[in-house]
PDB file of C-alpha atoms in Angstrom:
ATOM      1  CA  MET A   1      81.951  82.815  76.260  1.00  0.00           C
ATOM      2  CA  THR A   2      83.084  83.051  79.872  1.00  0.00           C
ATOM      3  CA  ARG A   3      84.737  79.637  79.608  1.00  0.00           C
ATOM      4  CA  LYS A   4      86.529  80.591  76.378  1.00  0.00           C
ATOM      5  CA  HIS A   5      87.756  83.835  77.909  1.00  0.00           C
ATOM      6  CA  SER A   6      88.959  81.898  80.957  1.00  0.00           C
ATOM      7  CA  GLN A   7      90.833  79.371  78.805  1.00  0.00           C
ATOM      8  CA  TRP A   8      92.588  82.051  76.781  1.00  0.00           C
ATOM      9  CA  ARG A   9      93.370  83.946  79.978  1.00  0.00           C
ATOM     10  CA  ASP A  10      95.044  80.798  81.315  1.00  0.00           C
ATOM     11  CA  VAL A  11      96.985  80.404  78.074  1.00  0.00           C
ATOM     12  CA  MET A  12      98.241  83.982  78.199  1.00  0.00           C
ATOM     13  CA  HIS A  13      99.119  83.605  81.871  1.00  0.00           C
ATOM     14  CA  ARG A  14     101.242  80.514  81.169  1.00  0.00           C
ATOM     15  CA  LEU A  15     102.823  82.213  78.162  1.00  0.00           C
ATOM     16  CA  PHE A  16     103.876  85.304  80.115  1.00  0.00           C
ATOM     17  CA  LYS A  17     105.309  83.132  82.890  1.00  0.00           C
ATOM     18  CA  ASN A  18     107.734  81.656  80.334  1.00  0.00           C
ATOM     19  CA  ARG A  19     110.734  83.986  80.270  1.00  0.00           C
ATOM     20  CA  LEU A  20     112.165  82.571  77.065  1.00  0.00           C
ATOM     21  CA  ALA A  21     108.807  83.044  75.345  1.00  0.00           C
ATOM     22  CA  ILE A  22     108.788  86.687  76.462  1.00  0.00           C
ATOM     23  CA  VAL A  23     112.284  87.122  75.010  1.00  0.00           C
ATOM     24  CA  GLY A  24     111.029  85.633  71.757  1.00  0.00           C
ATOM     25  CA  LEU A  25     107.986  87.893  71.777  1.00  0.00           C
ATOM     26  CA  ILE A  26     110.182  90.963  72.319  1.00  0.00           C
ATOM     27  CA  LEU A  27     112.517  89.959  69.481  1.00  0.00           C
ATOM     28  CA  VAL A  28     109.617  89.311  67.091  1.00  0.00           C
ATOM     29  CA  ALA A  29     107.948  92.588  68.063  1.00  0.00           C
ATOM     30  CA  ALA A  30     111.217  94.475  67.523  1.00  0.00           C
ATOM     31  CA  VAL A  31     111.721  92.934  64.075  1.00  0.00           C
ATOM     32  CA  LEU A  32     108.131  93.659  63.062  1.00  0.00           C
ATOM     33  CA  PHE A  33     108.365  97.239  64.324  1.00  0.00           C
ATOM     34  CA  ALA A  34     111.658  97.847  62.515  1.00  0.00           C
ATOM     35  CA  THR A  35     110.430  96.462  59.194  1.00  0.00           C
ATOM     36  CA  ILE A  36     106.986  98.074  59.267  1.00  0.00           C
ATOM     37  CA  PHE A  37     108.326 101.514  60.204  1.00  0.00           C
ATOM     38  CA  ALA A  38     111.498 101.316  58.111  1.00  0.00           C
ATOM     39  CA  ASN A  39     110.519 104.565  56.372  1.00  0.00           C
ATOM     40  CA  PHE A  40     110.830 106.442  59.662  1.00  0.00           C
ATOM     41  CA  LEU A  41     113.935 104.669  60.980  1.00  0.00           C
ATOM     42  CA  THR A  42     116.261 105.540  58.121  1.00  0.00           C
ATOM     43  CA  PRO A  43     116.389 108.564  55.796  1.00  0.00           C
ATOM     44  CA  TYR A  44     117.953 106.589  52.941  1.00  0.00           C
ATOM     45  CA  ASP A  45     116.360 104.868  49.972  1.00  0.00           C
ATOM     46  CA  TYR A  46     117.373 101.207  50.043  1.00  0.00           C
ATOM     47  CA  ASN A  47     118.366 101.327  46.360  1.00  0.00           C
ATOM     48  CA  ALA A  48     120.009 104.796  46.242  1.00  0.00           C
ATOM     49  CA  GLN A  49     123.593 104.422  45.021  1.00  0.00           C
ATOM     50  CA  SER A  50     126.509 106.674  45.896  1.00  0.00           C
ATOM     51  CA  PHE A  51     129.801 105.485  44.452  1.00  0.00           C
ATOM     52  CA  GLY A  52     131.676 108.037  46.542  1.00  0.00           C
ATOM     53  CA  ASP A  53     130.459 106.240  49.696  1.00  0.00           C
ATOM     54  CA  ARG A  54     131.347 102.667  48.796  1.00  0.00           C
ATOM     55  CA  PHE A  55     132.418 100.309  51.613  1.00  0.00           C
ATOM     56  CA  VAL A  56     131.899 102.810  54.427  1.00  0.00           C
ATOM     57  CA  TYR A  57     132.281 101.151  57.830  1.00  0.00           C
ATOM     58  CA  PRO A  58     129.567 101.706  60.480  1.00  0.00           C
ATOM     59  CA  CYS A  59     129.412 105.346  61.536  1.00  0.00           C
ATOM     60  CA  LEU A  60     126.844 107.928  62.643  1.00  0.00           C
ATOM     61  CA  ALA A  61     125.718 108.649  59.088  1.00  0.00           C
ATOM     62  CA  HIS A  62     125.506 104.941  58.195  1.00  0.00           C
ATOM     63  CA  PRO A  63     125.063 102.834  61.368  1.00  0.00           C
ATOM     64  CA  PHE A  64     125.520  99.554  59.447  1.00  0.00           C
ATOM     65  CA  GLY A  65     127.888 100.956  56.811  1.00  0.00           C
ATOM     66  CA  THR A  66     127.378 100.878  53.034  1.00  0.00           C
ATOM     67  CA  ASP A  67     127.755  98.169  50.388  1.00  0.00           C
ATOM     68  CA  GLN A  68     129.766  97.923  47.181  1.00  0.00           C
ATOM     69  CA  TYR A  69     127.408 100.370  45.448  1.00  0.00           C
ATOM     70  CA  GLY A  70     127.323 102.899  48.270  1.00  0.00           C
ATOM     71  CA  ARG A  71     123.828 101.864  49.363  1.00  0.00           C
ATOM     72  CA  ASP A  72     122.991 102.205  53.052  1.00  0.00           C
ATOM     73  CA  LEU A  73     123.071  98.752  54.656  1.00  0.00           C
ATOM     74  CA  LEU A  74     120.652  99.632  57.460  1.00  0.00           C
ATOM     75  CA  ALA A  75     118.014 100.697  54.930  1.00  0.00           C
ATOM     76  CA  ARG A  76     118.549  97.542  52.863  1.00  0.00           C
ATOM     77  CA  ILE A  77     118.306  95.275  55.912  1.00  0.00           C
ATOM     78  CA  LEU A  78     115.161  96.986  57.218  1.00  0.00           C
ATOM     79  CA  TYR A  79     113.421  96.850  53.848  1.00  0.00           C
ATOM     80  CA  GLY A  80     114.847  93.375  53.287  1.00  0.00           C
ATOM     81  CA  GLY A  81     113.189  92.229  56.486  1.00  0.00           C
ATOM     82  CA  ARG A  82     109.881  93.497  55.144  1.00  0.00           C
ATOM     83  CA  VAL A  83     110.377  91.458  51.971  1.00  0.00           C
ATOM     84  CA  SER A  84     111.421  88.335  53.911  1.00  0.00           C
ATOM     85  CA  LEU A  85     108.412  88.543  56.237  1.00  0.00           C
ATOM     86  CA  ILE A  86     105.951  89.066  53.370  1.00  0.00           C
ATOM     87  CA  VAL A  87     107.299  86.075  51.450  1.00  0.00           C
ATOM     88  CA  ALA A  88     107.352  83.997  54.652  1.00  0.00           C
ATOM     89  CA  LEU A  89     103.709  84.942  55.317  1.00  0.00           C
ATOM     90  CA  ILE A  90     102.740  83.814  51.802  1.00  0.00           C
ATOM     91  CA  ALA A  91     104.585  80.527  52.345  1.00  0.00           C
ATOM     92  CA  VAL A  92     103.021  79.866  55.752  1.00  0.00           C
ATOM     93  CA  VAL A  93      99.480  80.625  54.524  1.00  0.00           C
ATOM     94  CA  ILE A  94      99.898  78.257  51.560  1.00  0.00           C
ATOM     95  CA  SER A  95     101.375  75.560  53.790  1.00  0.00           C
ATOM     96  CA  LEU A  96      98.697  75.870  56.483  1.00  0.00           C
ATOM     97  CA  VAL A  97      95.714  76.003  54.130  1.00  0.00           C
ATOM     98  CA  ILE A  98      96.718  73.043  51.968  1.00  0.00           C
ATOM     99  CA  GLY A  99      98.152  71.101  54.906  1.00  0.00           C
ATOM    100  CA  ALA A 100      95.005  71.713  56.967  1.00  0.00           C
ATOM    101  CA  VAL A 101      92.735  70.468  54.189  1.00  0.00           C
ATOM    102  CA  LEU A 102      94.807  67.343  53.538  1.00  0.00           C
ATOM    103  CA  GLY A 103      95.301  66.592  57.240  1.00  0.00           C
ATOM    104  CA  ALA A 104      91.637  67.146  58.100  1.00  0.00           C
ATOM    105  CA  VAL A 105      90.394  64.903  55.267  1.00  0.00           C
ATOM    106  CA  ALA A 106      92.901  62.149  56.076  1.00  0.00           C
ATOM    107  CA  GLY A 107      92.246  62.252  59.820  1.00  0.00           C
ATOM    108  CA  TYR A 108      88.459  62.597  59.648  1.00  0.00           C
ATOM    109  CA  PHE A 109      87.580  60.064  56.960  1.00  0.00           C
ATOM    110  CA  GLY A 110      90.442  57.606  57.458  1.00  0.00           C
ATOM    111  CA  GLY A 111      90.478  54.473  55.315  1.00  0.00           C
ATOM    112  CA  MET A 112      91.416  54.907  51.679  1.00  0.00           C
ATOM    113  CA  TYR A 113      91.535  58.719  51.960  1.00  0.00           C
ATOM    114  CA  ASP A 114      94.030  58.486  54.790  1.00  0.00           C
ATOM    115  CA  THR A 115      96.148  55.872  53.006  1.00  0.00           C
ATOM    116  CA  VAL A 116      96.384  57.744  49.702  1.00  0.00           C
ATOM    117  CA  ILE A 117      97.001  61.192  51.236  1.00  0.00           C
ATOM    118  CA  MET A 118      99.562  60.032  53.765  1.00  0.00           C
ATOM    119  CA  ARG A 119     101.487  57.924  51.239  1.00  0.00           C
ATOM    120  CA  VAL A 120     101.769  60.993  49.010  1.00  0.00           C
ATOM    121  CA  ILE A 121     102.891  63.005  52.043  1.00  0.00           C
ATOM    122  CA  ASP A 122     105.476  60.314  52.855  1.00  0.00           C
ATOM    123  CA  ILE A 123     106.863  60.507  49.330  1.00  0.00           C
ATOM    124  CA  ILE A 124     107.148  64.301  49.583  1.00  0.00           C
ATOM    125  CA  MET A 125     108.784  64.029  53.018  1.00  0.00           C
ATOM    126  CA  SER A 126     111.405  61.665  51.614  1.00  0.00           C
ATOM    127  CA  ILE A 127     112.779  64.664  49.688  1.00  0.00           C
ATOM    128  CA  PRO A 128     114.722  67.183  51.836  1.00  0.00           C
ATOM    129  CA  GLY A 129     112.608  70.313  52.255  1.00  0.00           C
ATOM    130  CA  LEU A 130     115.276  72.717  51.027  1.00  0.00           C
ATOM    131  CA  LEU A 131     116.010  70.561  47.978  1.00  0.00           C
ATOM    132  CA  LEU A 132     112.299  70.413  47.143  1.00  0.00           C
ATOM    133  CA  ALA A 133     112.019  74.191  47.519  1.00  0.00           C
ATOM    134  CA  VAL A 134     115.027  74.617  45.210  1.00  0.00           C
ATOM    135  CA  ALA A 135     113.419  72.362  42.589  1.00  0.00           C
ATOM    136  CA  ILE A 136     110.053  74.159  42.741  1.00  0.00           C
ATOM    137  CA  SER A 137     111.703  77.590  42.693  1.00  0.00           C
ATOM    138  CA  ALA A 138     113.833  76.600  39.702  1.00  0.00           C
ATOM    139  CA  ALA A 139     110.679  75.499  37.869  1.00  0.00           C
ATOM    140  CA  LEU A 140     108.617  78.583  38.755  1.00  0.00           C
ATOM    141  CA  GLY A 141     111.384  81.182  38.519  1.00  0.00           C
ATOM    142  CA  THR A 142     112.491  83.907  40.900  1.00  0.00           C
ATOM    143  CA  GLY A 143     110.314  86.603  42.470  1.00  0.00           C
ATOM    144  CA  LEU A 144     108.381  87.254  45.665  1.00  0.00           C
ATOM    145  CA  LEU A 145     105.274  85.212  44.855  1.00  0.00           C
ATOM    146  CA  ASN A 146     107.095  82.301  43.242  1.00  0.00           C
ATOM    147  CA  THR A 147     109.504  82.044  46.162  1.00  0.00           C
ATOM    148  CA  GLY A 148     106.599  82.074  48.629  1.00  0.00           C
ATOM    149  CA  ILE A 149     104.819  79.345  46.653  1.00  0.00           C
ATOM    150  CA  ALA A 150     107.966  77.210  46.475  1.00  0.00           C
ATOM    151  CA  VAL A 151     108.652  77.431  50.215  1.00  0.00           C
ATOM    152  CA  GLY A 152     104.977  76.940  51.092  1.00  0.00           C
ATOM    153  CA  LEU A 153     104.569  73.814  48.958  1.00  0.00           C
ATOM    154  CA  ALA A 154     107.772  72.326  50.352  1.00  0.00           C
ATOM    155  CA  SER A 155     106.551  72.713  53.949  1.00  0.00           C
ATOM    156  CA  ILE A 156     103.064  71.198  53.503  1.00  0.00           C
ATOM    157  CA  PRO A 157     103.824  67.678  54.819  1.00  0.00           C
ATOM    158  CA  GLY A 158     104.663  68.687  58.398  1.00  0.00           C
ATOM    159  CA  GLY A 159     101.439  70.625  58.900  1.00  0.00           C
ATOM    160  CA  ALA A 160      99.341  67.900  57.281  1.00  0.00           C
ATOM    161  CA  ARG A 161     100.723  65.223  59.605  1.00  0.00           C
ATOM    162  CA  ILE A 162     100.225  67.390  62.698  1.00  0.00           C
ATOM    163  CA  LEU A 163      96.614  68.171  61.806  1.00  0.00           C
ATOM    164  CA  ARG A 164      95.856  64.564  60.874  1.00  0.00           C
ATOM    165  CA  SER A 165      96.961  63.293  64.285  1.00  0.00           C
ATOM    166  CA  THR A 166      94.967  66.046  66.023  1.00  0.00           C
ATOM    167  CA  VAL A 167      91.804  65.349  64.017  1.00  0.00           C
ATOM    168  CA  MET A 168      92.067  61.611  64.702  1.00  0.00           C
ATOM    169  CA  THR A 169      91.934  62.309  68.445  1.00  0.00           C
ATOM    170  CA  ILE A 170      88.735  64.385  68.238  1.00  0.00           C
ATOM    171  CA  ARG A 171      86.748  62.841  65.373  1.00  0.00           C
ATOM    172  CA  ASP A 172      84.944  60.414  67.710  1.00  0.00           C
ATOM    173  CA  GLU A 173      84.190  62.936  70.468  1.00  0.00           C
ATOM    174  CA  GLN A 174      80.612  63.236  71.674  1.00  0.00           C
ATOM    175  CA  TYR A 175      79.991  66.663  70.143  1.00  0.00           C
ATOM    176  CA  ILE A 176      81.041  65.279  66.738  1.00  0.00           C
ATOM    177  CA  GLU A 177      78.661  62.345  67.161  1.00  0.00           C
ATOM    178  CA  ALA A 178      75.902  64.764  68.198  1.00  0.00           C
ATOM    179  CA  ALA A 179      76.477  66.826  65.050  1.00  0.00           C
ATOM    180  CA  ARG A 180      76.257  63.692  62.898  1.00  0.00           C
ATOM    181  CA  ALA A 181      73.065  62.624  64.684  1.00  0.00           C
ATOM    182  CA  GLY A 182      71.631  66.075  64.025  1.00  0.00           C
ATOM    183  CA  GLY A 183      72.052  65.560  60.280  1.00  0.00           C
ATOM    184  CA  ALA A 184      75.129  67.719  59.733  1.00  0.00           C
ATOM    185  CA  GLY A 185      77.184  66.846  56.680  1.00  0.00           C
ATOM    186  CA  HIS A 186      80.848  65.963  56.705  1.00  0.00           C
ATOM    187  CA  ALA A 187      81.951  69.306  55.245  1.00  0.00           C
ATOM    188  CA  TYR A 188      79.936  71.222  57.857  1.00  0.00           C
ATOM    189  CA  ILE A 189      81.364  69.130  60.709  1.00  0.00           C
ATOM    190  CA  ILE A 190      84.954  69.583  59.497  1.00  0.00           C
ATOM    191  CA  VAL A 191      84.614  73.348  59.039  1.00  0.00           C
ATOM    192  CA  HIS A 192      82.517  74.153  62.120  1.00  0.00           C
ATOM    193  CA  HIS A 193      83.573  71.524  64.653  1.00  0.00           C
ATOM    194  CA  VAL A 194      86.838  69.822  63.709  1.00  0.00           C
ATOM    195  CA  LEU A 195      89.038  72.673  62.451  1.00  0.00           C
ATOM    196  CA  PRO A 196      88.107  75.152  65.258  1.00  0.00           C
ATOM    197  CA  ASN A 197      89.347  72.582  67.771  1.00  0.00           C
ATOM    198  CA  THR A 198      92.704  72.306  66.025  1.00  0.00           C
ATOM    199  CA  ILE A 199      93.557  76.000  66.360  1.00  0.00           C
ATOM    200  CA  ALA A 200      96.163  75.437  69.084  1.00  0.00           C
ATOM    201  CA  PRO A 201      98.497  73.148  67.088  1.00  0.00           C
ATOM    202  CA  LEU A 202      97.982  75.321  63.998  1.00  0.00           C
ATOM    203  CA  ILE A 203      99.071  78.444  65.893  1.00  0.00           C
ATOM    204  CA  VAL A 204     102.203  76.699  67.180  1.00  0.00           C
ATOM    205  CA  ASP A 205     102.980  75.241  63.748  1.00  0.00           C
ATOM    206  CA  ALA A 206     102.549  78.648  62.097  1.00  0.00           C
ATOM    207  CA  SER A 207     104.828  80.437  64.580  1.00  0.00           C
ATOM    208  CA  LEU A 208     107.577  77.867  64.087  1.00  0.00           C
ATOM    209  CA  LYS A 209     107.142  77.778  60.314  1.00  0.00           C
ATOM    210  CA  VAL A 210     107.634  81.524  59.923  1.00  0.00           C
ATOM    211  CA  GLY A 211     111.202  81.254  61.201  1.00  0.00           C
ATOM    212  CA  MET A 212     111.996  78.226  59.048  1.00  0.00           C
ATOM    213  CA  ALA A 213     110.385  79.885  56.026  1.00  0.00           C
ATOM    214  CA  ILE A 214     112.604  82.945  56.450  1.00  0.00           C
ATOM    215  CA  LEU A 215     115.673  80.696  56.631  1.00  0.00           C
ATOM    216  CA  THR A 216     114.615  78.785  53.506  1.00  0.00           C
ATOM    217  CA  ILE A 217     113.829  82.002  51.629  1.00  0.00           C
ATOM    218  CA  SER A 218     117.220  83.406  52.556  1.00  0.00           C
ATOM    219  CA  SER A 219     118.876  80.176  51.397  1.00  0.00           C
ATOM    220  CA  LEU A 220     117.086  80.307  48.037  1.00  0.00           C
ATOM    221  CA  SER A 221     118.014  83.962  47.555  1.00  0.00           C
ATOM    222  CA  PHE A 222     121.601  83.196  48.533  1.00  0.00           C
ATOM    223  CA  VAL A 223     121.945  80.736  45.642  1.00  0.00           C
ATOM    224  CA  GLY A 224     120.069  82.990  43.225  1.00  0.00           C
ATOM    225  CA  LEU A 225     116.732  81.136  43.141  1.00  0.00           C
ATOM    226  CA  GLY A 226     114.689  83.379  45.430  1.00  0.00           C
ATOM    227  CA  VAL A 227     114.355  87.139  45.574  1.00  0.00           C
ATOM    228  CA  SER A 228     117.038  88.699  43.388  1.00  0.00           C
ATOM    229  CA  GLU A 229     118.676  92.126  43.134  1.00  0.00           C
ATOM    230  CA  PRO A 230     117.902  94.974  43.294  1.00  0.00           C
ATOM    231  CA  THR A 231     115.081  93.952  45.659  1.00  0.00           C
ATOM    232  CA  PRO A 232     116.603  93.786  49.155  1.00  0.00           C
ATOM    233  CA  GLU A 233     116.291  90.455  50.933  1.00  0.00           C
ATOM    234  CA  TRP A 234     118.517  89.130  53.692  1.00  0.00           C
ATOM    235  CA  GLY A 235     119.746  86.098  51.762  1.00  0.00           C
ATOM    236  CA  ALA A 236     120.346  88.165  48.633  1.00  0.00           C
ATOM    237  CA  ILE A 237     122.301  90.754  50.655  1.00  0.00           C
ATOM    238  CA  LEU A 238     124.441  87.962  52.090  1.00  0.00           C
ATOM    239  CA  SER A 239     124.989  86.535  48.636  1.00  0.00           C
ATOM    240  CA  SER A 240     126.134  89.875  47.223  1.00  0.00           C
ATOM    241  CA  GLY A 241     128.515  90.349  50.146  1.00  0.00           C
ATOM    242  CA  ARG A 242     130.207  86.934  50.125  1.00  0.00           C
ATOM    243  CA  ALA A 243     132.800  88.149  47.607  1.00  0.00           C
ATOM    244  CA  TYR A 244     133.907  90.764  50.150  1.00  0.00           C
ATOM    245  CA  ILE A 245     133.706  88.614  53.296  1.00  0.00           C
ATOM    246  CA  ARG A 246     137.433  88.954  54.044  1.00  0.00           C
ATOM    247  CA  ASP A 247     137.707  92.640  53.207  1.00  0.00           C
ATOM    248  CA  PHE A 248     134.444  94.163  54.453  1.00  0.00           C
ATOM    249  CA  TRP A 249     132.711  92.322  57.301  1.00  0.00           C
ATOM    250  CA  PRO A 250     129.519  94.470  57.643  1.00  0.00           C
ATOM    251  CA  LEU A 251     128.143  93.058  54.363  1.00  0.00           C
ATOM    252  CA  VAL A 252     127.779  89.596  55.895  1.00  0.00           C
ATOM    253  CA  ILE A 253     127.629  90.214  59.649  1.00  0.00           C
ATOM    254  CA  PHE A 254     124.567  92.472  59.787  1.00  0.00           C
ATOM    255  CA  PRO A 255     122.215  90.514  57.467  1.00  0.00           C
ATOM    256  CA  GLY A 256     123.364  87.324  59.202  1.00  0.00           C
ATOM    257  CA  LEU A 257     122.505  88.808  62.589  1.00  0.00           C
ATOM    258  CA  ALA A 258     119.093  89.889  61.259  1.00  0.00           C
ATOM    259  CA  ILE A 259     118.315  86.327  60.126  1.00  0.00           C
ATOM    260  CA  MET A 260     119.602  84.826  63.387  1.00  0.00           C
ATOM    261  CA  THR A 261     117.646  87.259  65.581  1.00  0.00           C
ATOM    262  CA  THR A 262     114.394  86.699  63.694  1.00  0.00           C
ATOM    263  CA  LEU A 263     114.725  82.913  63.754  1.00  0.00           C
ATOM    264  CA  LEU A 264     115.563  82.938  67.456  1.00  0.00           C
ATOM    265  CA  GLY A 265     112.554  85.134  68.213  1.00  0.00           C
ATOM    266  CA  PHE A 266     110.035  83.005  66.319  1.00  0.00           C
ATOM    267  CA  ASN A 267     111.469  79.738  67.658  1.00  0.00           C
ATOM    268  CA  LEU A 268     111.362  80.907  71.276  1.00  0.00           C
ATOM    269  CA  LEU A 269     107.851  82.264  70.810  1.00  0.00           C
ATOM    270  CA  GLY A 270     106.718  79.061  69.115  1.00  0.00           C
ATOM    271  CA  ASP A 271     108.110  76.900  71.917  1.00  0.00           C
ATOM    272  CA  GLY A 272     106.413  79.130  74.471  1.00  0.00           C
ATOM    273  CA  LEU A 273     103.078  78.922  72.660  1.00  0.00           C
ATOM    274  CA  ARG A 274     103.377  75.143  72.454  1.00  0.00           C
ATOM    275  CA  ASP A 275     103.921  74.907  76.203  1.00  0.00           C
ATOM    276  CA  ALA A 276     101.129  77.388  76.966  1.00  0.00           C
ATOM    277  CA  LEU A 277      98.577  75.722  74.689  1.00  0.00           C
ATOM    278  CA  ASP A 278      99.332  72.150  75.793  1.00  0.00           C
ATOM    279  CA  PRO A 279      96.736  71.161  78.417  1.00  0.00           C
ATOM    280  CA  LYS A 280      99.158  68.597  79.857  1.00  0.00           C
ATOM    281  CA  LEU A 281     101.441  71.435  80.985  1.00  0.00           C
ATOM    282  CA  LYS A 282      98.836  73.359  82.991  1.00  0.00           C
ATOM    283  CA  GLN A 283     100.437  72.302  86.240  1.00  0.00           C
TER     284      GLN A 283
END
């Protein structure tokens, strides 16, 4: 326990020495705070329409202005961030769980299992991720859950390949051999010995995938295959505002800034976690 605490203390020390990672952490924390406590940050209902207040530019009453239906843009962006993060979480969980299982089986058993699984992964990777997500979303239909499933399934290959390479480096370690000699089965060894030692790359992969999932979700919603109106979502807000891009800039600037800020935060944090968790970078 003391050794584990010491290792995680070293990881946190290296993470907090990385200034860019701290910037990413602050941005992610700010986005999470704003979306979780959206009820307290704005007095408006995200779907309340007021046709007398259409296309109001940013002011004290409406800091981000209003849209073509008189709805408060700040409220829609805050609640839209909540929707985007929930769908991204669904996508990342699906991607990590399925990718971890496939990568662990391929890396641990090798041979025919590795060949079959990785050739299927190669076929999936030959299709651009966004195009695959579009195809799956078109087949499943729109909605929060379907969009999360589409994005999650499209991002499985990357996680599977990362975990496979990690498992291949530890499957012949002495503690694995000791577990086999003690009569432990393959499933027990994978669950209790292999997967716990792949936590570091999984954490990094998850942090980076959240940002990419949000971008993919926004792209699907922008073309009408993700979360659709009246549910607020950053890509859907951008899509509804593209017709007014020349006449009313807040409809595209503010949701675009929300997407950019969130992606930047998760990417910086993910890079910082990768550097902090990599034993080769201790010095």
